[in-house]
């Protein structure tokens, strides 16, 4: 149980275009989803926390107008990279938390490799 | 602010041997949660083991065990009978609890198991 999927697994787009990444919890309801960014040989950096039905909370330094997050249902959150540029190329990972009070474990998706040309 | 420090960027171990990865953290909270995650070359994050701060007993999961020293704010991971499939990046992570669910990760330790 507790499987999280991401789509697409890898995407290549041209500079100036927008890309949407989907994160789905397949067998549980996720009250909270998280979006991370990981550069090569580095750790995961939290970008934003997404709660179902409310606006995402962005970490300091993350442009909310560039990285649009929508958490419209208990099983789906999306990250849209708008007007992508080569410096946005990275590995994006989502995670989801079970919607139970006191549960702290996060389940991770397999990640999406974004390349902007 | 909470911080997690992994002081060993890279380690190697012979197959079937035991290796210990170190992690220290800093927090003012008392009831928090600690995790070790594994990220193999596929880059899928896999939970290895978790420890609740209020539990004195060290967590174990098959070949994986932790040495949790709350006073010293230390949380090391011991891997026994190392296998080739253990080759991966290992991240120590922390959740402060008290309604906060955000994970703070260390920088990771790259573990190579040598046949």
JSON list of C-alpha atoms in Angstrom, two decimals:
[
{"chain": "A", "resi": 1, "resn": "UNK", "atom": "CA", "xyz": [0.00, 0.00, 0.00]},
{"chain": "A", "resi": 2, "resn": "UNK", "atom": "CA", "xyz": [0.84, 3.73, 0.11]},
{"chain": "A", "resi": 3, "resn": "UNK", "atom": "CA", "xyz": [1.91, 4.11, -3.51]},
{"chain": "A", "resi": 4, "resn": "UNK", "atom": "CA", "xyz": [2.52, 7.50, -5.08]},
{"chain": "A", "resi": 5, "resn": "UNK", "atom": "CA", "xyz": [2.85, 7.95, -8.82]},
{"chain": "A", "resi": 6, "resn": "UNK", "atom": "CA", "xyz": [4.19, 10.81, -10.87]},
{"chain": "A", "resi": 7, "resn": "UNK", "atom": "CA", "xyz": [3.62, 11.63, -14.50]},
{"chain": "A", "resi": 8, "resn": "UNK", "atom": "CA", "xyz": [5.53, 12.13, -16.68]},
{"chain": "A", "resi": 9, "resn": "UNK", "atom": "CA", "xyz": [8.71, 10.42, -15.54]},
{"chain": "A", "resi": 10, "resn": "UNK", "atom": "CA", "xyz": [10.76, 12.62, -17.81]},
{"chain": "A", "resi": 11, "resn": "UNK", "atom": "CA", "xyz": [9.94, 15.58, -20.02]},
{"chain": "A", "resi": 12, "resn": "UNK", "atom": "CA", "xyz": [11.86, 17.81, -22.38]},
{"chain": "A", "resi": 13, "resn": "UNK", "atom": "CA", "xyz": [10.44, 21.19, -23.25]},
{"chain": "A", "resi": 14, "resn": "UNK", "atom": "CA", "xyz": [11.55, 24.32, -25.01]},
{"chain": "A", "resi": 15, "resn": "UNK", "atom": "CA", "xyz": [12.47, 27.47, -23.16]},
{"chain": "A", "resi": 16, "resn": "UNK", "atom": "CA", "xyz": [9.44, 29.68, -22.57]},
{"chain": "A", "resi": 17, "resn": "UNK", "atom": "CA", "xyz": [6.86, 26.90, -22.51]},
{"chain": "A", "resi": 18, "resn": "UNK", "atom": "CA", "xyz": [5.00, 25.50, -19.50]},
{"chain": "A", "resi": 19, "resn": "UNK", "atom": "CA", "xyz": [5.10, 21.98, -18.16]},
{"chain": "A", "resi": 20, "resn": "UNK", "atom": "CA", "xyz": [2.66, 20.23, -15.82]},
{"chain": "A", "resi": 21, "resn": "UNK", "atom": "CA", "xyz": [3.70, 17.39, -13.52]},
{"chain": "A", "resi": 22, "resn": "UNK", "atom": "CA", "xyz": [1.08, 15.24, -11.82]},
{"chain": "A", "resi": 23, "resn": "UNK", "atom": "CA", "xyz": [1.41, 13.53, -8.46]},
{"chain": "A", "resi": 24, "resn": "UNK", "atom": "CA", "xyz": [-1.19, 10.94, -7.46]},
{"chain": "A", "resi": 25, "resn": "UNK", "atom": "CA", "xyz": [-1.68, 8.88, -4.33]},
{"chain": "A", "resi": 26, "resn": "UNK", "atom": "CA", "xyz": [-2.99, 5.60, -5.72]},
{"chain": "A", "resi": 27, "resn": "UNK", "atom": "CA", "xyz": [-4.37, 3.76, -2.72]},
{"chain": "A", "resi": 28, "resn": "UNK", "atom": "CA", "xyz": [-4.83, 6.33, -0.01]},
{"chain": "A", "resi": 29, "resn": "UNK", "atom": "CA", "xyz": [-6.12, 9.83, 0.53]},
{"chain": "A", "resi": 30, "resn": "UNK", "atom": "CA", "xyz": [-3.42, 12.42, 0.96]},
{"chain": "A", "resi": 31, "resn": "UNK", "atom": "CA", "xyz": [-4.37, 15.48, 2.97]},
{"chain": "A", "resi": 32, "resn": "UNK", "atom": "CA", "xyz": [-0.95, 16.96, 2.38]},
{"chain": "A", "resi": 33, "resn": "UNK", "atom": "CA", "xyz": [1.42, 16.66, -0.53]},
{"chain": "A", "resi": 34, "resn": "UNK", "atom": "CA", "xyz": [4.91, 18.05, -0.81]},
{"chain": "A", "resi": 35, "resn": "UNK", "atom": "CA", "xyz": [7.00, 19.08, -3.79]},
{"chain": "A", "resi": 36, "resn": "UNK", "atom": "CA", "xyz": [10.77, 18.81, -3.76]},
{"chain": "A", "resi": 37, "resn": "UNK", "atom": "CA", "xyz": [13.51, 19.69, -6.15]},
{"chain": "A", "resi": 38, "resn": "UNK", "atom": "CA", "xyz": [16.77, 17.77, -6.34]},
{"chain": "A", "resi": 39, "resn": "UNK", "atom": "CA", "xyz": [19.87, 18.85, -8.22]},
{"chain": "A", "resi": 40, "resn": "UNK", "atom": "CA", "xyz": [22.46, 16.25, -9.22]},
{"chain": "A", "resi": 41, "resn": "UNK", "atom": "CA", "xyz": [24.34, 14.79, -6.26]},
{"chain": "A", "resi": 42, "resn": "UNK", "atom": "CA", "xyz": [22.46, 16.99, -3.83]},
{"chain": "A", "resi": 43, "resn": "UNK", "atom": "CA", "xyz": [19.77, 16.50, -1.25]},
{"chain": "A", "resi": 44, "resn": "UNK", "atom": "CA", "xyz": [16.06, 17.16, -1.62]},
{"chain": "A", "resi": 45, "resn": "UNK", "atom": "CA", "xyz": [14.98, 20.75, -1.25]},
{"chain": "A", "resi": 46, "resn": "UNK", "atom": "CA", "xyz": [11.39, 21.38, -0.20]},
{"chain": "A", "resi": 47, "resn": "UNK", "atom": "CA", "xyz": [9.67, 23.75, -2.60]},
{"chain": "A", "resi": 48, "resn": "UNK", "atom": "CA", "xyz": [6.13, 23.85, -1.25]},
{"chain": "A", "resi": 49, "resn": "UNK", "atom": "CA", "xyz": [3.55, 22.16, 0.91]},
{"chain": "A", "resi": 50, "resn": "UNK", "atom": "CA", "xyz": [0.17, 21.55, -0.65]},
{"chain": "A", "resi": 51, "resn": "UNK", "atom": "CA", "xyz": [-3.02, 20.95, 1.31]},
{"chain": "A", "resi": 52, "resn": "UNK", "atom": "CA", "xyz": [-6.16, 19.76, -0.43]},
{"chain": "A", "resi": 53, "resn": "UNK", "atom": "CA", "xyz": [-8.55, 22.57, -1.15]},
{"chain": "A", "resi": 54, "resn": "UNK", "atom": "CA", "xyz": [-6.28, 25.39, -0.06]},
{"chain": "A", "resi": 55, "resn": "UNK", "atom": "CA", "xyz": [-3.40, 27.42, -1.43]},
{"chain": "A", "resi": 56, "resn": "UNK", "atom": "CA", "xyz": [0.05, 25.94, -1.33]},
{"chain": "A", "resi": 57, "resn": "UNK", "atom": "CA", "xyz": [2.63, 27.23, 1.10]},
{"chain": "A", "resi": 58, "resn": "UNK", "atom": "CA", "xyz": [5.91, 28.01, -0.63]},
{"chain": "A", "resi": 59, "resn": "UNK", "atom": "CA", "xyz": [9.36, 27.91, 0.91]},
{"chain": "A", "resi": 60, "resn": "UNK", "atom": "CA", "xyz": [11.45, 31.04, 0.98]},
{"chain": "A", "resi": 61, "resn": "UNK", "atom": "CA", "xyz": [13.07, 31.73, -2.36]},
{"chain": "A", "resi": 62, "resn": "UNK", "atom": "CA", "xyz": [10.61, 29.68, -4.41]},
{"chain": "A", "resi": 63, "resn": "UNK", "atom": "CA", "xyz": [8.68, 31.77, -6.93]},
{"chain": "A", "resi": 64, "resn": "UNK", "atom": "CA", "xyz": [4.99, 30.98, -6.52]},
{"chain": "A", "resi": 65, "resn": "UNK", "atom": "CA", "xyz": [4.14, 32.54, -9.88]},
{"chain": "A", "resi": 66, "resn": "UNK", "atom": "CA", "xyz": [6.65, 30.31, -11.61]},
{"chain": "A", "resi": 67, "resn": "UNK", "atom": "CA", "xyz": [5.86, 27.06, -9.82]},
{"chain": "A", "resi": 68, "resn": "UNK", "atom": "CA", "xyz": [2.07, 26.80, -9.70]},
{"chain": "A", "resi": 69, "resn": "UNK", "atom": "CA", "xyz": [0.75, 24.11, -7.41]},
{"chain": "A", "resi": 70, "resn": "UNK", "atom": "CA", "xyz": [-2.82, 22.85, -7.37]},
{"chain": "A", "resi": 71, "resn": "UNK", "atom": "CA", "xyz": [-4.18, 20.25, -4.95]},
{"chain": "A", "resi": 72, "resn": "UNK", "atom": "CA", "xyz": [-7.73, 19.88, -6.18]},
{"chain": "A", "resi": 73, "resn": "UNK", "atom": "CA", "xyz": [-8.50, 16.47, -4.69]},
{"chain": "A", "resi": 74, "resn": "UNK", "atom": "CA", "xyz": [-7.28, 14.15, -1.95]},
{"chain": "A", "resi": 75, "resn": "UNK", "atom": "CA", "xyz": [-5.41, 12.05, -4.49]},
{"chain": "A", "resi": 76, "resn": "UNK", "atom": "CA", "xyz": [-4.00, 14.55, -6.97]},
{"chain": "A", "resi": 77, "resn": "UNK", "atom": "CA", "xyz": [-1.61, 17.47, -6.83]},
{"chain": "A", "resi": 78, "resn": "UNK", "atom": "CA", "xyz": [-0.06, 19.17, -9.84]},
{"chain": "A", "resi": 79, "resn": "UNK", "atom": "CA", "xyz": [3.04, 21.29, -10.27]},
{"chain": "A", "resi": 80, "resn": "UNK", "atom": "CA", "xyz": [3.16, 23.56, -13.30]},
{"chain": "A", "resi": 81, "resn": "UNK", "atom": "CA", "xyz": [6.47, 25.12, -14.23]},
{"chain": "A", "resi": 82, "resn": "UNK", "atom": "CA", "xyz": [5.53, 28.25, -16.17]},
{"chain": "A", "resi": 83, "resn": "UNK", "atom": "CA", "xyz": [7.73, 29.90, -18.76]},
{"chain": "A", "resi": 84, "resn": "UNK", "atom": "CA", "xyz": [10.41, 27.32, -18.15]},
{"chain": "A", "resi": 85, "resn": "UNK", "atom": "CA", "xyz": [14.07, 28.20, -18.61]},
{"chain": "A", "resi": 86, "resn": "UNK", "atom": "CA", "xyz": [17.18, 26.00, -18.70]},
{"chain": "A", "resi": 87, "resn": "UNK", "atom": "CA", "xyz": [17.92, 26.76, -15.04]},
{"chain": "A", "resi": 88, "resn": "UNK", "atom": "CA", "xyz": [14.60, 25.08, -14.15]},
{"chain": "A", "resi": 89, "resn": "UNK", "atom": "CA", "xyz": [16.02, 21.79, -15.40]},
{"chain": "A", "resi": 90, "resn": "UNK", "atom": "CA", "xyz": [16.06, 19.48, -12.41]},
{"chain": "A", "resi": 91, "resn": "UNK", "atom": "CA", "xyz": [14.58, 16.39, -10.81]},
{"chain": "A", "resi": 92, "resn": "UNK", "atom": "CA", "xyz": [11.21, 17.08, -9.20]},
{"chain": "A", "resi": 93, "resn": "UNK", "atom": "CA", "xyz": [9.85, 14.72, -6.56]},
{"chain": "A", "resi": 94, "resn": "UNK", "atom": "CA", "xyz": [6.49, 14.73, -4.83]},
{"chain": "A", "resi": 95, "resn": "UNK", "atom": "CA", "xyz": [5.47, 13.03, -1.63]},
{"chain": "A", "resi": 96, "resn": "UNK", "atom": "CA", "xyz": [2.18, 12.48, 0.12]},
{"chain": "A", "resi": 97, "resn": "UNK", "atom": "CA", "xyz": [1.14, 12.14, 3.72]},
{"chain": "A", "resi": 98, "resn": "UNK", "atom": "CA", "xyz": [-1.71, 9.96, 4.91]},
{"chain": "A", "resi": 99, "resn": "UNK", "atom": "CA", "xyz": [-4.64, 12.05, 6.02]},
{"chain": "A", "resi": 100, "resn": "UNK", "atom": "CA", "xyz": [-4.63, 10.78, 9.56]},
{"chain": "A", "resi": 101, "resn": "UNK", "atom": "CA", "xyz": [-3.93, 12.89, 12.61]},
{"chain": "A", "resi": 102, "resn": "UNK", "atom": "CA", "xyz": [-0.55, 12.10, 14.09]},
{"chain": "A", "resi": 103, "resn": "UNK", "atom": "CA", "xyz": [0.81, 10.29, 11.05]},
{"chain": "A", "resi": 104, "resn": "UNK", "atom": "CA", "xyz": [4.08, 11.81, 9.93]},
{"chain": "A", "resi": 105, "resn": "UNK", "atom": "CA", "xyz": [5.35, 9.39, 7.34]},
{"chain": "A", "resi": 106, "resn": "UNK", "atom": "CA", "xyz": [5.67, 10.60, 3.76]},
{"chain": "A", "resi": 107, "resn": "UNK", "atom": "CA", "xyz": [5.50, 8.38, 0.70]},
{"chain": "A", "resi": 108, "resn": "UNK", "atom": "CA", "xyz": [7.47, 9.48, -2.31]},
{"chain": "A", "resi": 109, "resn": "UNK", "atom": "CA", "xyz": [6.75, 9.40, -6.01]},
{"chain": "A", "resi": 110, "resn": "UNK", "atom": "CA", "xyz": [9.40, 8.16, -8.45]},
{"chain": "A", "resi": 111, "resn": "UNK", "atom": "CA", "xyz": [10.27, 11.68, -9.59]},
{"chain": "A", "resi": 112, "resn": "UNK", "atom": "CA", "xyz": [10.15, 13.63, -12.84]},
{"chain": "A", "resi": 113, "resn": "UNK", "atom": "CA", "xyz": [13.24, 14.68, -14.73]},
{"chain": "A", "resi": 114, "resn": "UNK", "atom": "CA", "xyz": [12.65, 18.02, -16.44]},
{"chain": "A", "resi": 115, "resn": "UNK", "atom": "CA", "xyz": [15.02, 19.21, -19.14]},
{"chain": "A", "resi": 116, "resn": "UNK", "atom": "CA", "xyz": [14.49, 22.66, -20.61]},
{"chain": "A", "resi": 117, "resn": "UNK", "atom": "CA", "xyz": [16.28, 23.31, -23.91]},
{"chain": "B", "resi": 1, "resn": "UNK", "atom": "CA", "xyz": [15.44, 26.15, 12.81]},
{"chain": "B", "resi": 2, "resn": "UNK", "atom": "CA", "xyz": [16.02, 22.44, 12.60]},
{"chain": "B", "resi": 3, "resn": "UNK", "atom": "CA", "xyz": [19.15, 21.15, 10.94]},
{"chain": "B", "resi": 4, "resn": "UNK", "atom": "CA", "xyz": [20.32, 17.68, 10.01]},
{"chain": "B", "resi": 5, "resn": "UNK", "atom": "CA", "xyz": [24.01, 16.94, 9.52]},
{"chain": "B", "resi": 6, "resn": "UNK", "atom": "CA", "xyz": [25.53, 13.95, 7.80]},
{"chain": "B", "resi": 7, "resn": "UNK", "atom": "CA", "xyz": [29.28, 14.25, 8.09]},
{"chain": "B", "resi": 8, "resn": "UNK", "atom": "CA", "xyz": [30.22, 11.39, 5.76]},
{"chain": "B", "resi": 9, "resn": "UNK", "atom": "CA", "xyz": [29.70, 12.34, 2.10]},
{"chain": "B", "resi": 10, "resn": "UNK", "atom": "CA", "xyz": [30.85, 8.91, 0.89]},
{"chain": "B", "resi": 11, "resn": "UNK", "atom": "CA", "xyz": [31.45, 5.52, 2.44]},
{"chain": "B", "resi": 12, "resn": "UNK", "atom": "CA", "xyz": [32.21, 2.06, 1.19]},
{"chain": "B", "resi": 13, "resn": "UNK", "atom": "CA", "xyz": [31.83, -1.38, 2.70]},
{"chain": "B", "resi": 14, "resn": "UNK", "atom": "CA", "xyz": [32.66, -4.90, 1.67]},
{"chain": "B", "resi": 15, "resn": "UNK", "atom": "CA", "xyz": [29.77, -7.14, 0.88]},
{"chain": "B", "resi": 16, "resn": "UNK", "atom": "CA", "xyz": [28.53, -9.03, 3.99]},
{"chain": "B", "resi": 17, "resn": "UNK", "atom": "CA", "xyz": [30.25, -6.57, 6.33]},
{"chain": "B", "resi": 18, "resn": "UNK", "atom": "CA", "xyz": [28.64, -4.03, 8.65]},
{"chain": "B", "resi": 19, "resn": "UNK", "atom": "CA", "xyz": [28.65, -0.27, 8.16]},
{"chain": "B", "resi": 20, "resn": "UNK", "atom": "CA", "xyz": [27.39, 2.63, 10.24]},
{"chain": "B", "resi": 21, "resn": "UNK", "atom": "CA", "xyz": [26.23, 5.94, 8.81]},
{"chain": "B", "resi": 22, "resn": "UNK", "atom": "CA", "xyz": [26.17, 8.90, 11.14]},
{"chain": "B", "resi": 23, "resn": "UNK", "atom": "CA", "xyz": [23.62, 11.66, 11.53]},
{"chain": "B", "resi": 24, "resn": "UNK", "atom": "CA", "xyz": [23.22, 14.47, 14.02]},
{"chain": "B", "resi": 25, "resn": "UNK", "atom": "CA", "xyz": [20.41, 16.96, 14.28]},
{"chain": "B", "resi": 26, "resn": "UNK", "atom": "CA", "xyz": [19.51, 20.08, 16.12]},
{"chain": "B", "resi": 27, "resn": "UNK", "atom": "CA", "xyz": [16.07, 20.89, 17.47]},
{"chain": "B", "resi": 28, "resn": "UNK", "atom": "CA", "xyz": [14.34, 22.43, 20.44]},
{"chain": "B", "resi": 29, "resn": "UNK", "atom": "CA", "xyz": [11.36, 20.11, 20.11]},
{"chain": "B", "resi": 30, "resn": "UNK", "atom": "CA", "xyz": [10.91, 17.13, 22.40]},
{"chain": "B", "resi": 31, "resn": "UNK", "atom": "CA", "xyz": [8.58, 14.84, 20.46]},
{"chain": "B", "resi": 32, "resn": "UNK", "atom": "CA", "xyz": [9.91, 14.54, 16.96]},
{"chain": "B", "resi": 33, "resn": "UNK", "atom": "CA", "xyz": [10.44, 11.91, 14.30]},
{"chain": "B", "resi": 34, "resn": "UNK", "atom": "CA", "xyz": [13.60, 10.71, 12.62]},
{"chain": "B", "resi": 35, "resn": "UNK", "atom": "CA", "xyz": [13.94, 8.78, 9.40]},
{"chain": "B", "resi": 36, "resn": "UNK", "atom": "CA", "xyz": [16.52, 7.19, 7.17]},
{"chain": "B", "resi": 37, "resn": "UNK", "atom": "CA", "xyz": [15.67, 7.18, 3.47]},
{"chain": "B", "resi": 38, "resn": "UNK", "atom": "CA", "xyz": [17.49, 5.31, 0.75]},
{"chain": "B", "resi": 39, "resn": "UNK", "atom": "CA", "xyz": [17.75, 6.65, -2.80]},
{"chain": "B", "resi": 40, "resn": "UNK", "atom": "CA", "xyz": [19.17, 4.05, -5.21]},
{"chain": "B", "resi": 41, "resn": "UNK", "atom": "CA", "xyz": [20.26, 4.94, -8.75]},
{"chain": "B", "resi": 42, "resn": "UNK", "atom": "CA", "xyz": [16.61, 4.79, -9.84]},
{"chain": "B", "resi": 43, "resn": "UNK", "atom": "CA", "xyz": [16.16, 7.87, -7.59]},
{"chain": "B", "resi": 44, "resn": "UNK", "atom": "CA", "xyz": [13.03, 6.45, -5.95]},
{"chain": "B", "resi": 45, "resn": "UNK", "atom": "CA", "xyz": [13.06, 7.48, -2.30]},
{"chain": "B", "resi": 46, "resn": "UNK", "atom": "CA", "xyz": [12.55, 4.46, -0.05]},
{"chain": "B", "resi": 47, "resn": "UNK", "atom": "CA", "xyz": [11.90, 4.63, 3.67]},
{"chain": "B", "resi": 48, "resn": "UNK", "atom": "CA", "xyz": [14.42, 2.44, 5.47]},
{"chain": "B", "resi": 49, "resn": "UNK", "atom": "CA", "xyz": [13.58, 3.01, 9.10]},
{"chain": "B", "resi": 50, "resn": "UNK", "atom": "CA", "xyz": [11.88, 5.48, 11.41]},
{"chain": "B", "resi": 51, "resn": "UNK", "atom": "CA", "xyz": [12.25, 6.40, 15.07]},
{"chain": "B", "resi": 52, "resn": "UNK", "atom": "CA", "xyz": [9.89, 8.31, 17.31]},
{"chain": "B", "resi": 53, "resn": "UNK", "atom": "CA", "xyz": [11.78, 10.47, 19.80]},
{"chain": "B", "resi": 54, "resn": "UNK", "atom": "CA", "xyz": [9.52, 9.45, 22.68]},
{"chain": "B", "resi": 55, "resn": "UNK", "atom": "CA", "xyz": [10.52, 5.82, 22.25]},
{"chain": "B", "resi": 56, "resn": "UNK", "atom": "CA", "xyz": [13.67, 4.81, 24.07]},
{"chain": "B", "resi": 57, "resn": "UNK", "atom": "CA", "xyz": [14.04, 1.54, 22.22]},
{"chain": "B", "resi": 58, "resn": "UNK", "atom": "CA", "xyz": [16.08, 1.71, 19.06]},
{"chain": "B", "resi": 59, "resn": "UNK", "atom": "CA", "xyz": [14.18, 0.84, 15.89]},
{"chain": "B", "resi": 60, "resn": "UNK", "atom": "CA", "xyz": [15.18, -2.19, 13.84]},
{"chain": "B", "resi": 61, "resn": "UNK", "atom": "CA", "xyz": [14.07, -3.41, 10.42]},
{"chain": "B", "resi": 62, "resn": "UNK", "atom": "CA", "xyz": [15.71, -6.67, 9.42]},
{"chain": "B", "resi": 63, "resn": "UNK", "atom": "CA", "xyz": [19.36, -5.82, 8.63]},
{"chain": "B", "resi": 64, "resn": "UNK", "atom": "CA", "xyz": [18.87, -2.14, 9.45]},
{"chain": "B", "resi": 65, "resn": "UNK", "atom": "CA", "xyz": [19.01, -0.71, 12.93]},
{"chain": "B", "resi": 66, "resn": "UNK", "atom": "CA", "xyz": [19.54, 2.66, 14.49]},
{"chain": "B", "resi": 67, "resn": "UNK", "atom": "CA", "xyz": [21.44, 3.97, 17.47]},
{"chain": "B", "resi": 68, "resn": "UNK", "atom": "CA", "xyz": [19.29, 6.81, 18.76]},
{"chain": "B", "resi": 69, "resn": "UNK", "atom": "CA", "xyz": [21.00, 8.97, 21.37]},
{"chain": "B", "resi": 70, "resn": "UNK", "atom": "CA", "xyz": [18.47, 11.66, 22.26]},
{"chain": "B", "resi": 71, "resn": "UNK", "atom": "CA", "xyz": [20.66, 13.64, 24.62]},
{"chain": "B", "resi": 72, "resn": "UNK", "atom": "CA", "xyz": [23.46, 13.76, 22.07]},
{"chain": "B", "resi": 73, "resn": "UNK", "atom": "CA", "xyz": [20.97, 14.38, 19.22]},
{"chain": "B", "resi": 74, "resn": "UNK", "atom": "CA", "xyz": [22.51, 11.55, 17.28]},
{"chain": "B", "resi": 75, "resn": "UNK", "atom": "CA", "xyz": [20.76, 9.05, 15.00]},
{"chain": "B", "resi": 76, "resn": "UNK", "atom": "CA", "xyz": [23.11, 6.63, 13.28]},
{"chain": "B", "resi": 77, "resn": "UNK", "atom": "CA", "xyz": [22.11, 3.83, 10.90]},
{"chain": "B", "resi": 78, "resn": "UNK", "atom": "CA", "xyz": [23.76, 0.43, 11.05]},
{"chain": "B", "resi": 79, "resn": "UNK", "atom": "CA", "xyz": [23.52, -1.87, 8.07]},
{"chain": "B", "resi": 80, "resn": "UNK", "atom": "CA", "xyz": [24.46, -5.47, 8.80]},
{"chain": "B", "resi": 81, "resn": "UNK", "atom": "CA", "xyz": [25.40, -8.11, 6.24]},
{"chain": "B", "resi": 82, "resn": "UNK", "atom": "CA", "xyz": [25.69, -5.46, 3.53]},
{"chain": "B", "resi": 83, "resn": "UNK", "atom": "CA", "xyz": [24.36, -6.45, 0.12]},
{"chain": "B", "resi": 84, "resn": "UNK", "atom": "CA", "xyz": [25.08, -5.07, -3.33]},
{"chain": "B", "resi": 85, "resn": "UNK", "atom": "CA", "xyz": [21.53, -3.74, -3.45]},
{"chain": "B", "resi": 86, "resn": "UNK", "atom": "CA", "xyz": [22.31, -1.50, -0.49]},
{"chain": "B", "resi": 87, "resn": "UNK", "atom": "CA", "xyz": [24.41, 0.69, -2.78]},
{"chain": "B", "resi": 88, "resn": "UNK", "atom": "CA", "xyz": [22.59, 4.03, -2.72]},
{"chain": "B", "resi": 89, "resn": "UNK", "atom": "CA", "xyz": [22.44, 7.52, -1.29]},
{"chain": "B", "resi": 90, "resn": "UNK", "atom": "CA", "xyz": [21.21, 7.50, 2.27]},
{"chain": "B", "resi": 91, "resn": "UNK", "atom": "CA", "xyz": [19.46, 10.54, 3.68]},
{"chain": "B", "resi": 92, "resn": "UNK", "atom": "CA", "xyz": [18.80, 11.20, 7.33]},
{"chain": "B", "resi": 93, "resn": "UNK", "atom": "CA", "xyz": [15.61, 13.21, 7.80]},
{"chain": "B", "resi": 94, "resn": "UNK", "atom": "CA", "xyz": [13.70, 14.88, 10.60]},
{"chain": "B", "resi": 95, "resn": "UNK", "atom": "CA", "xyz": [10.14, 16.01, 11.29]},
{"chain": "B", "resi": 96, "resn": "UNK", "atom": "CA", "xyz": [9.70, 18.27, 14.32]},
{"chain": "B", "resi": 97, "resn": "UNK", "atom": "CA", "xyz": [6.20, 17.04, 15.12]},
{"chain": "B", "resi": 98, "resn": "UNK", "atom": "CA", "xyz": [3.78, 19.32, 16.99]},
{"chain": "B", "resi": 99, "resn": "UNK", "atom": "CA", "xyz": [1.62, 19.53, 13.90]},
{"chain": "B", "resi": 100, "resn": "UNK", "atom": "CA", "xyz": [4.49, 20.22, 11.50]},
{"chain": "B", "resi": 101, "resn": "UNK", "atom": "CA", "xyz": [4.85, 17.59, 8.81]},
{"chain": "B", "resi": 102, "resn": "UNK", "atom": "CA", "xyz": [7.74, 19.02, 6.82]},
{"chain": "B", "resi": 103, "resn": "UNK", "atom": "CA", "xyz": [10.79, 16.83, 6.37]},
{"chain": "B", "resi": 104, "resn": "UNK", "atom": "CA", "xyz": [14.25, 18.33, 6.73]},
{"chain": "B", "resi": 105, "resn": "UNK", "atom": "CA", "xyz": [16.91, 16.27, 5.01]},
{"chain": "B", "resi": 106, "resn": "UNK", "atom": "CA", "xyz": [20.63, 15.94, 5.57]},
{"chain": "B", "resi": 107, "resn": "UNK", "atom": "CA", "xyz": [22.96, 16.22, 2.60]},
{"chain": "B", "resi": 108, "resn": "UNK", "atom": "CA", "xyz": [23.24, 12.49, 2.26]},
{"chain": "B", "resi": 109, "resn": "UNK", "atom": "CA", "xyz": [25.88, 9.78, 2.38]},
{"chain": "B", "resi": 110, "resn": "UNK", "atom": "CA", "xyz": [26.75, 7.87, -0.76]},
{"chain": "B", "resi": 111, "resn": "UNK", "atom": "CA", "xyz": [27.25, 4.23, 0.21]},
{"chain": "B", "resi": 112, "resn": "UNK", "atom": "CA", "xyz": [28.99, 1.81, -2.12]},
{"chain": "B", "resi": 113, "resn": "UNK", "atom": "CA", "xyz": [28.94, -1.92, -1.37]},
{"chain": "B", "resi": 114, "resn": "UNK", "atom": "CA", "xyz": [31.99, -3.61, -2.87]},
{"chain": "B", "resi": 115, "resn": "UNK", "atom": "CA", "xyz": [31.71, -7.22, -3.99]}
]
